[in-house]
mmCIF file of N, CA, C and O in Angstrom:
data_model
loop_
_atom_site.group_PDB
_atom_site.id
_atom_site.type_symbol
_atom_site.label_atom_id
_atom_site.label_comp_id
_atom_site.label_asym_id
_atom_site.label_seq_id
_atom_site.Cartn_x
_atom_site.Cartn_y
_atom_site.Cartn_z
ATOM 1 N N MET A 25 92.377 151.020 -44.509
ATOM 2 C CA MET A 25 91.008 151.637 -45.031
ATOM 3 C C MET A 25 90.284 150.075 -43.957
ATOM 4 O O MET A 25 89.117 150.672 -43.071
ATOM 5 N N LEU A 26 90.935 149.119 -44.465
ATOM 6 C CA LEU A 26 90.214 147.738 -43.137
ATOM 7 C C LEU A 26 90.245 148.148 -41.993
ATOM 8 O O LEU A 26 89.639 148.051 -40.909
ATOM 9 N N HIS A 27 91.720 149.152 -41.438
ATOM 10 C CA HIS A 27 92.422 149.064 -40.265
ATOM 11 C C HIS A 27 91.150 150.398 -40.070
ATOM 12 O O HIS A 27 91.259 149.907 -37.975
ATOM 13 N N LYS A 28 90.899 151.061 -40.443
ATOM 14 C CA LYS A 28 90.007 152.140 -39.753
ATOM 15 C C LYS A 28 88.701 151.168 -39.573
ATOM 16 O O LYS A 28 87.882 151.655 -38.835
ATOM 17 N N LEU A 29 87.376 150.486 -40.262
ATOM 18 C CA LEU A 29 86.678 149.669 -40.085
ATOM 19 C C LEU A 29 86.972 148.885 -38.976
ATOM 20 O O LEU A 29 86.103 148.517 -38.137
ATOM 21 N N VAL A 30 87.782 148.451 -38.479
ATOM 22 C CA VAL A 30 88.588 146.847 -37.381
ATOM 23 C C VAL A 30 88.292 148.402 -36.343
ATOM 24 O O VAL A 30 87.028 147.776 -35.140
ATOM 25 N N THR A 31 88.402 149.313 -36.237
ATOM 26 C CA THR A 31 89.113 150.297 -34.914
ATOM 27 C C THR A 31 87.658 151.424 -34.261
ATOM 28 O O THR A 31 88.355 151.509 -34.130
ATOM 29 N N ALA A 32 87.139 151.383 -35.524
ATOM 30 C CA ALA A 32 86.214 152.442 -35.556
ATOM 31 C C ALA A 32 85.086 151.818 -35.003
ATOM 32 O O ALA A 32 84.934 152.701 -33.483
ATOM 33 N N PRO A 33 84.888 150.759 -34.491
ATOM 34 C CA PRO A 33 83.809 150.753 -33.045
ATOM 35 C C PRO A 33 84.368 150.942 -31.827
ATOM 36 O O PRO A 33 83.789 150.953 -30.649
ATOM 37 N N MET A 34 86.105 150.047 -31.502
ATOM 38 C CA MET A 34 86.726 149.710 -30.272
ATOM 39 C C MET A 34 86.817 151.210 -30.148
ATOM 40 O O MET A 34 86.225 151.665 -28.520
ATOM 41 N N ASN A 35 87.341 152.172 -30.989
ATOM 42 C CA ASN A 35 87.401 153.718 -30.922
ATOM 43 C C ASN A 35 85.889 154.527 -30.237
ATOM 44 O O ASN A 35 85.852 155.228 -29.103
ATOM 45 N N LEU A 36 84.512 153.994 -30.586
ATOM 46 C CA LEU A 36 83.740 154.741 -30.578
ATOM 47 C C LEU A 36 83.252 154.055 -28.457
ATOM 48 O O LEU A 36 82.609 155.039 -27.887
ATOM 49 N N VAL A 37 83.600 152.655 -28.439
ATOM 50 C CA VAL A 37 83.400 152.537 -27.471
ATOM 51 C C VAL A 37 83.882 153.052 -26.277
ATOM 52 O O VAL A 37 84.032 153.059 -25.616
ATOM 53 N N ILE A 38 84.999 153.707 -27.015
ATOM 54 C CA ILE A 38 86.463 153.887 -25.886
ATOM 55 C C ILE A 38 85.977 155.569 -25.415
ATOM 56 O O ILE A 38 85.300 155.889 -24.394
ATOM 57 N N LYS A 39 85.563 156.258 -25.958
ATOM 58 C CA LYS A 39 84.740 157.442 -26.444
ATOM 59 C C LYS A 39 83.801 157.672 -25.865
ATOM 60 O O LYS A 39 83.324 158.524 -24.372
ATOM 61 N N VAL A 40 82.388 156.468 -25.692
ATOM 62 C CA VAL A 40 81.699 156.602 -25.114
ATOM 63 C C VAL A 40 81.438 156.328 -23.523
ATOM 64 O O VAL A 40 81.006 156.335 -22.537
ATOM 65 N N GLY A 41 82.981 155.629 -23.581
ATOM 66 C CA GLY A 41 83.554 154.968 -21.519
ATOM 67 C C GLY A 41 83.911 156.361 -21.363
ATOM 68 O O GLY A 41 83.797 156.359 -20.087
ATOM 69 N N GLU A 42 84.920 157.105 -21.900
ATOM 70 C CA GLU A 42 84.930 158.645 -21.532
ATOM 71 C C GLU A 42 84.021 159.297 -21.259
ATOM 72 O O GLU A 42 84.279 159.963 -19.919
ATOM 73 N N LYS A 43 82.947 159.763 -22.375
ATOM 74 C CA LYS A 43 81.985 160.567 -21.226
ATOM 75 C C LYS A 43 80.726 159.927 -20.813
ATOM 76 O O LYS A 43 80.549 160.642 -19.550
ATOM 77 N N VAL A 44 80.684 158.798 -20.386
ATOM 78 C CA VAL A 44 80.362 158.438 -18.366
ATOM 79 C C VAL A 44 80.764 158.075 -18.132
ATOM 80 O O VAL A 44 79.950 159.184 -16.475
ATOM 81 N N GLN A 45 82.160 158.401 -18.087
ATOM 82 C CA GLN A 45 83.210 158.313 -16.491
ATOM 83 C C GLN A 45 83.034 159.838 -16.413
ATOM 84 O O GLN A 45 83.033 160.456 -15.495
ATOM 85 N N GLU A 46 83.307 160.743 -17.439
ATOM 86 C CA GLU A 46 83.198 162.188 -17.408
ATOM 87 C C GLU A 46 82.368 162.424 -16.576
ATOM 88 O O GLU A 46 82.405 163.512 -15.489
ATOM 89 N N GLU A 47 80.514 161.951 -16.660
ATOM 90 C CA GLU A 47 79.941 162.202 -16.583
ATOM 91 C C GLU A 47 79.310 162.308 -14.949
ATOM 92 O O GLU A 47 79.131 162.672 -14.822
ATOM 93 N N LEU A 48 80.033 160.954 -14.701
ATOM 94 C CA LEU A 48 80.130 160.456 -13.221
ATOM 95 C C LEU A 48 81.023 160.946 -12.008
ATOM 96 O O LEU A 48 80.307 161.275 -11.104
ATOM 97 N N ASP A 49 81.716 161.440 -12.621
ATOM 98 C CA ASP A 49 82.388 162.698 -12.104
ATOM 99 C C ASP A 49 82.039 163.861 -12.147
ATOM 100 O O ASP A 49 81.905 164.108 -10.590
ATOM 101 N N LYS A 50 81.538 164.645 -12.651
ATOM 102 C CA LYS A 50 80.449 165.267 -12.168
ATOM 103 C C LYS A 50 79.381 165.794 -11.320
ATOM 104 O O LYS A 50 79.299 165.799 -9.974
ATOM 105 N N GLU A 51 78.818 164.397 -11.559
ATOM 106 C CA GLU A 51 77.769 163.490 -10.435
ATOM 107 C C GLU A 51 78.281 163.819 -9.544
ATOM 108 O O GLU A 51 77.739 163.949 -8.300
ATOM 109 N N LEU A 52 79.335 162.883 -9.077
ATOM 110 C CA LEU A 52 79.750 162.713 -8.036
ATOM 111 C C LEU A 52 80.933 163.608 -7.164
ATOM 112 O O LEU A 52 80.734 163.617 -6.068
ATOM 113 N N TYR A 53 81.157 165.159 -7.943
ATOM 114 C CA TYR A 53 82.332 165.789 -7.243
ATOM 115 C C TYR A 53 81.483 167.396 -7.673
ATOM 116 O O TYR A 53 82.348 167.608 -7.695
ATOM 117 N N ASP A 54 80.657 166.824 -8.098
ATOM 118 C CA ASP A 54 79.997 168.647 -7.909
ATOM 119 C C ASP A 54 79.734 169.477 -6.674
ATOM 120 O O ASP A 54 78.820 168.910 -6.509
ATOM 121 N N LEU A 55 80.037 170.240 -6.420
ATOM 122 C CA LEU A 55 79.421 171.220 -5.277
ATOM 123 C C LEU A 55 78.597 170.776 -5.077
ATOM 124 O O LEU A 55 78.041 171.254 -4.261
ATOM 125 N N PRO A 56 77.501 172.016 -5.984
ATOM 126 C CA PRO A 56 76.219 172.352 -5.457
ATOM 127 C C PRO A 56 75.272 170.729 -5.781
ATOM 128 O O PRO A 56 74.599 170.792 -4.862
ATOM 129 N N THR A 57 75.467 170.195 -6.105
ATOM 130 C CA THR A 57 74.553 168.730 -5.945
ATOM 131 C C THR A 57 74.949 168.176 -4.806
ATOM 132 O O THR A 57 74.230 168.275 -3.941
ATOM 133 N N ILE A 58 76.151 168.069 -4.462
ATOM 134 C CA ILE A 58 76.632 167.428 -3.149
ATOM 135 C C ILE A 58 75.916 168.395 -1.714
ATOM 136 O O ILE A 58 75.262 167.926 -0.682
ATOM 137 N N GLN A 59 76.295 169.187 -2.036
ATOM 138 C CA GLN A 59 75.503 170.560 -0.459
ATOM 139 C C GLN A 59 73.607 170.488 -0.949
ATOM 140 O O GLN A 59 73.263 169.843 0.390
ATOM 141 N N GLN A 60 73.586 170.097 -2.151
ATOM 142 C CA GLN A 60 71.593 170.539 -2.439
ATOM 143 C C GLN A 60 71.325 168.357 -1.320
ATOM 144 O O GLN A 60 70.896 168.521 -0.860
ATOM 145 N N LYS A 61 72.549 168.128 -1.901
ATOM 146 C CA LYS A 61 71.955 166.488 -1.262
ATOM 147 C C LYS A 61 72.190 166.358 0.306
ATOM 148 O O LYS A 61 71.989 165.781 1.396
ATOM 149 N N LEU A 62 73.188 166.602 1.032
ATOM 150 C CA LEU A 62 73.258 167.309 2.343
ATOM 151 C C LEU A 62 72.402 167.661 2.784
ATOM 152 O O LEU A 62 71.671 167.906 4.627
ATOM 153 N N ILE A 63 71.648 168.555 2.422
ATOM 154 C CA ILE A 63 71.170 169.415 2.770
ATOM 155 C C ILE A 63 69.435 168.441 2.980
ATOM 156 O O ILE A 63 68.161 168.732 3.984
ATOM 157 N N GLN A 64 68.830 168.105 1.532
ATOM 158 C CA GLN A 64 68.319 167.068 2.330
ATOM 159 C C GLN A 64 68.375 165.781 3.034
ATOM 160 O O GLN A 64 66.712 165.300 3.336
ATOM 161 N N LEU A 65 69.252 165.605 2.430
ATOM 162 C CA LEU A 65 69.732 164.321 3.920
ATOM 163 C C LEU A 65 69.654 164.414 5.676
ATOM 164 O O LEU A 65 68.857 164.359 5.959
ATOM 165 N N GLN A 66 69.839 166.083 5.537
ATOM 166 C CA GLN A 66 68.929 166.704 7.272
ATOM 167 C C GLN A 66 67.916 167.066 6.743
ATOM 168 O O GLN A 66 67.299 166.340 8.091
ATOM 169 N N MET A 67 67.345 167.141 5.853
ATOM 170 C CA MET A 67 65.542 167.572 6.471
ATOM 171 C C MET A 67 65.069 165.748 6.363
ATOM 172 O O MET A 67 64.055 165.866 7.066
ATOM 173 N N MET A 68 65.374 165.189 5.818
ATOM 174 C CA MET A 68 64.939 163.679 5.839
ATOM 175 C C MET A 68 65.512 162.922 6.998
ATOM 176 O O MET A 68 64.174 162.646 7.667
ATOM 177 N N TYR A 69 66.773 163.214 8.126
ATOM 178 C CA TYR A 69 66.369 163.050 9.108
ATOM 179 C C TYR A 69 65.838 163.872 10.203
ATOM 180 O O TYR A 69 65.321 162.503 11.124
ATOM 181 N N GLU A 70 65.988 165.146 10.490
ATOM 182 C CA GLU A 70 64.659 165.402 10.896
ATOM 183 C C GLU A 70 63.135 165.755 10.285
ATOM 184 O O GLU A 70 62.459 165.783 11.962
ATOM 185 N N LEU A 71 63.164 165.036 10.266
ATOM 186 C CA LEU A 71 61.437 164.235 9.751
ATOM 187 C C LEU A 71 61.448 163.286 10.117
ATOM 188 O O LEU A 71 60.567 162.599 10.439
ATOM 189 N N GLY A 72 62.134 162.681 10.644
ATOM 190 C CA GLY A 72 62.778 161.124 10.815
ATOM 191 C C GLY A 72 62.184 159.642 10.154
ATOM 192 O O GLY A 72 61.229 159.190 10.267
ATOM 193 N N GLU A 73 62.920 160.274 8.770
ATOM 194 C CA GLU A 73 62.712 159.355 7.312
ATOM 195 C C GLU A 73 63.781 158.509 7.359
ATOM 196 O O GLU A 73 63.543 157.612 6.916
ATOM 197 N N ILE A 74 64.493 158.406 8.211
ATOM 198 C CA ILE A 74 65.692 157.667 8.140
ATOM 199 C C ILE A 74 65.986 157.811 9.638
ATOM 200 O O ILE A 74 66.086 159.194 10.206
ATOM 201 N N SER A 75 67.162 157.011 10.179
ATOM 202 C CA SER A 75 67.497 156.167 11.312
ATOM 203 C C SER A 75 68.961 157.998 10.800
ATOM 204 O O SER A 75 69.553 157.752 9.871
ATOM 205 N N GLU A 76 69.369 157.922 12.970
ATOM 206 C CA GLU A 76 70.166 158.555 12.846
ATOM 207 C C GLU A 76 71.702 157.850 12.393
ATOM 208 O O GLU A 76 73.063 158.872 11.881
ATOM 209 N N ARG A 77 71.918 156.515 12.496
ATOM 210 C CA ARG A 77 73.292 155.654 11.292
ATOM 211 C C ARG A 77 72.912 156.251 10.460
ATOM 212 O O ARG A 77 73.928 156.479 9.497
ATOM 213 N N ALA A 78 71.905 156.048 9.742
ATOM 214 C CA ALA A 78 71.589 155.742 8.252
ATOM 215 C C ALA A 78 72.346 157.823 7.888
ATOM 216 O O ALA A 78 73.422 157.550 6.618
ATOM 217 N N PHE A 79 72.120 158.710 8.346
ATOM 218 C CA PHE A 79 72.053 159.675 8.308
ATOM 219 C C PHE A 79 73.705 160.867 8.597
ATOM 220 O O PHE A 79 74.182 160.502 7.820
ATOM 221 N N GLN A 80 74.295 159.355 9.295
ATOM 222 C CA GLN A 80 75.887 159.626 9.867
ATOM 223 C C GLN A 80 76.595 159.292 8.337
ATOM 224 O O GLN A 80 77.113 159.872 8.126
ATOM 225 N N ASN A 81 76.163 157.980 8.268
ATOM 226 C CA ASN A 81 76.403 156.903 7.542
ATOM 227 C C ASN A 81 76.323 157.464 6.116
ATOM 228 O O ASN A 81 77.284 158.155 5.411
ATOM 229 N N LYS A 82 75.725 158.195 5.540
ATOM 230 C CA LYS A 82 75.065 159.444 3.873
ATOM 231 C C LYS A 82 76.011 160.747 4.116
ATOM 232 O O LYS A 82 76.413 161.076 3.655
ATOM 233 N N GLU A 83 76.277 160.872 5.402
ATOM 234 C CA GLU A 83 76.752 162.216 6.046
ATOM 235 C C GLU A 83 77.919 162.455 5.316
ATOM 236 O O GLU A 83 78.838 163.812 5.117
ATOM 237 N N GLU A 84 78.591 161.577 6.169
ATOM 238 C CA GLU A 84 79.998 160.791 5.976
ATOM 239 C C GLU A 84 80.835 160.957 4.486
ATOM 240 O O GLU A 84 82.053 161.392 4.333
ATOM 241 N N GLU A 85 79.670 159.903 3.434
ATOM 242 C CA GLU A 85 80.416 159.971 2.414
ATOM 243 C C GLU A 85 80.326 161.040 1.421
ATOM 244 O O GLU A 85 81.125 161.207 0.986
ATOM 245 N N LEU A 86 79.713 161.431 1.855
ATOM 246 C CA LEU A 86 78.657 163.360 1.242
ATOM 247 C C LEU A 86 79.965 164.227 1.611
ATOM 248 O O LEU A 86 80.433 164.916 0.863
ATOM 249 N N LEU A 87 80.229 164.015 2.656
ATOM 250 C CA LEU A 87 81.238 165.383 3.285
ATOM 251 C C LEU A 87 82.663 164.332 2.867
ATOM 252 O O LEU A 87 83.123 165.378 2.369
ATOM 253 N N ALA A 88 82.834 163.582 2.679
ATOM 254 C CA ALA A 88 84.413 163.000 1.619
ATOM 255 C C ALA A 88 84.169 163.257 0.034
ATOM 256 O O ALA A 88 85.534 164.063 -0.355
ATOM 257 N N ARG A 89 82.861 162.742 -0.656
ATOM 258 C CA ARG A 89 83.009 163.314 -1.477
ATOM 259 C C ARG A 89 83.371 165.481 -1.447
ATOM 260 O O ARG A 89 83.963 165.617 -2.577
ATOM 261 N N TYR A 90 82.337 165.847 -0.965
ATOM 262 C CA TYR A 90 82.491 167.667 -1.067
ATOM 263 C C TYR A 90 83.795 167.592 -0.462
ATOM 264 O O TYR A 90 84.408 168.304 -1.638
ATOM 265 N N GLU A 91 85.065 166.942 0.400
ATOM 266 C CA GLU A 91 86.440 167.636 0.515
ATOM 267 C C GLU A 91 87.030 167.378 -0.679
ATOM 268 O O GLU A 91 87.426 168.050 -1.502
ATOM 269 N N ILE A 92 87.005 165.858 -1.342
ATOM 270 C CA ILE A 92 87.573 165.466 -2.734
ATOM 271 C C ILE A 92 87.079 166.453 -3.857
ATOM 272 O O ILE A 92 88.279 167.688 -4.453
ATOM 273 N N ALA A 93 85.924 167.066 -3.813
ATOM 274 C CA ALA A 93 85.684 168.293 -5.148
ATOM 275 C C ALA A 93 86.310 169.422 -4.893
ATOM 276 O O ALA A 93 86.875 170.306 -5.160
ATOM 277 N N LYS A 94 86.337 170.193 -3.668
ATOM 278 C CA LYS A 94 87.007 171.264 -3.264
ATOM 279 C C LYS A 94 88.448 170.675 -3.750
ATOM 280 O O LYS A 94 89.008 172.102 -3.681
ATOM 281 N N LYS A 95 88.635 169.367 -3.571
ATOM 282 C CA LYS A 95 90.539 170.187 -3.831
ATOM 283 C C LYS A 95 90.547 169.587 -5.379
ATOM 284 O O LYS A 95 91.309 170.635 -5.614
ATOM 285 N N MET A 96 89.862 168.888 -5.360
ATOM 286 C CA MET A 96 89.796 169.333 -7.764
ATOM 287 C C MET A 96 88.995 170.404 -7.562
ATOM 288 O O MET A 96 89.845 171.146 -8.597
ATOM 289 N N GLU A 97 88.372 171.610 -7.334
ATOM 290 C CA GLU A 97 88.382 173.080 -7.541
ATOM 291 C C GLU A 97 89.556 173.984 -7.410
ATOM 292 O O GLU A 97 90.251 174.399 -8.239
ATOM 293 N N LEU A 98 90.194 173.755 -5.949
ATOM 294 C CA LEU A 98 91.307 174.217 -5.641
ATOM 295 C C LEU A 98 93.090 173.755 -6.445
ATOM 296 O O LEU A 98 93.155 174.888 -7.239
ATOM 297 N N GLU A 99 92.860 172.699 -7.471
ATOM 298 C CA GLU A 99 93.307 172.402 -8.400
ATOM 299 C C GLU A 99 93.879 172.969 -9.504
ATOM 300 O O GLU A 99 94.359 173.294 -10.567
ATOM 301 N N GLU A 100 92.088 173.323 -9.617
ATOM 302 C CA GLU A 100 92.519 173.576 -11.186
ATOM 303 C C GLU A 100 92.178 174.700 -10.888
ATOM 304 O O GLU A 100 92.896 175.369 -12.026
ATOM 305 N N TRP A 101 91.691 176.096 -9.957
ATOM 306 C CA TRP A 101 92.584 176.941 -10.215
ATOM 307 C C TRP A 101 93.919 177.495 -9.687
ATOM 308 O O TRP A 101 94.230 178.337 -10.665
ATOM 309 N N GLU A 102 94.790 176.801 -9.175
ATOM 310 C CA GLU A 102 96.133 176.401 -9.527
ATOM 311 C C GLU A 102 96.534 176.198 -10.984
ATOM 312 O O GLU A 102 97.143 177.172 -10.941
ATOM 313 N N GLU A 103 96.214 175.723 -11.754
ATOM 314 C CA GLU A 103 96.623 175.156 -12.808
ATOM 315 C C GLU A 103 96.251 176.540 -13.803
ATOM 316 O O GLU A 103 96.875 177.502 -14.440
ATOM 317 N N LEU A 104 95.251 176.830 -13.171
ATOM 318 C CA LEU A 104 94.324 177.907 -14.342
ATOM 319 C C LEU A 104 95.040 179.448 -14.288
ATOM 320 O O LEU A 104 95.652 180.130 -15.143
ATOM 321 N N THR A 105 95.720 179.890 -13.100
ATOM 322 C CA THR A 105 96.510 180.918 -12.394
ATOM 323 C C THR A 105 98.179 180.330 -12.613
ATOM 324 O O THR A 105 98.795 181.537 -13.331
ATOM 325 N N LYS A 106 98.312 179.695 -13.052
ATOM 326 C CA LYS A 106 99.951 178.891 -13.490
ATOM 327 C C LYS A 106 99.452 179.275 -15.283
ATOM 328 O O LYS A 106 100.523 179.771 -15.754
ATOM 329 N N LYS A 107 98.497 178.909 -16.166
ATOM 330 C CA LYS A 107 98.462 179.289 -17.299
ATOM 331 C C LYS A 107 98.617 180.695 -17.930
ATOM 332 O O LYS A 107 99.289 181.194 -18.537
ATOM 333 N N LYS A 108 98.311 181.621 -16.693
ATOM 334 C CA LYS A 108 97.798 182.899 -16.877
ATOM 335 C C LYS A 108 99.667 183.374 -16.470
ATOM 336 O O LYS A 108 99.407 184.790 -16.956
ATOM 337 N N GLU A 109 99.974 182.736 -15.360
ATOM 338 C CA GLU A 109 101.131 183.780 -15.175
ATOM 339 C C GLU A 109 101.943 183.694 -16.571
ATOM 340 O O GLU A 109 102.508 183.166 -17.566
#
């Protein structure tokens, strides 16, 4: 009983941390979100709101995240396909 009282707050912190990490991953590697950010970035550049250098840096970052997200999606599909076999 005492063990549960001592570890309960720690377990809660761990669960909250896992949920935060899950949400961050979803935000960072969500394909529609990345696509929308690329569109917004392009519009900002075309309207002269950001410099070409800032555009290139941010575009490079978003494209890298997009590539990772596509790989993750492919891995998920492969895993689902293996489970069905």
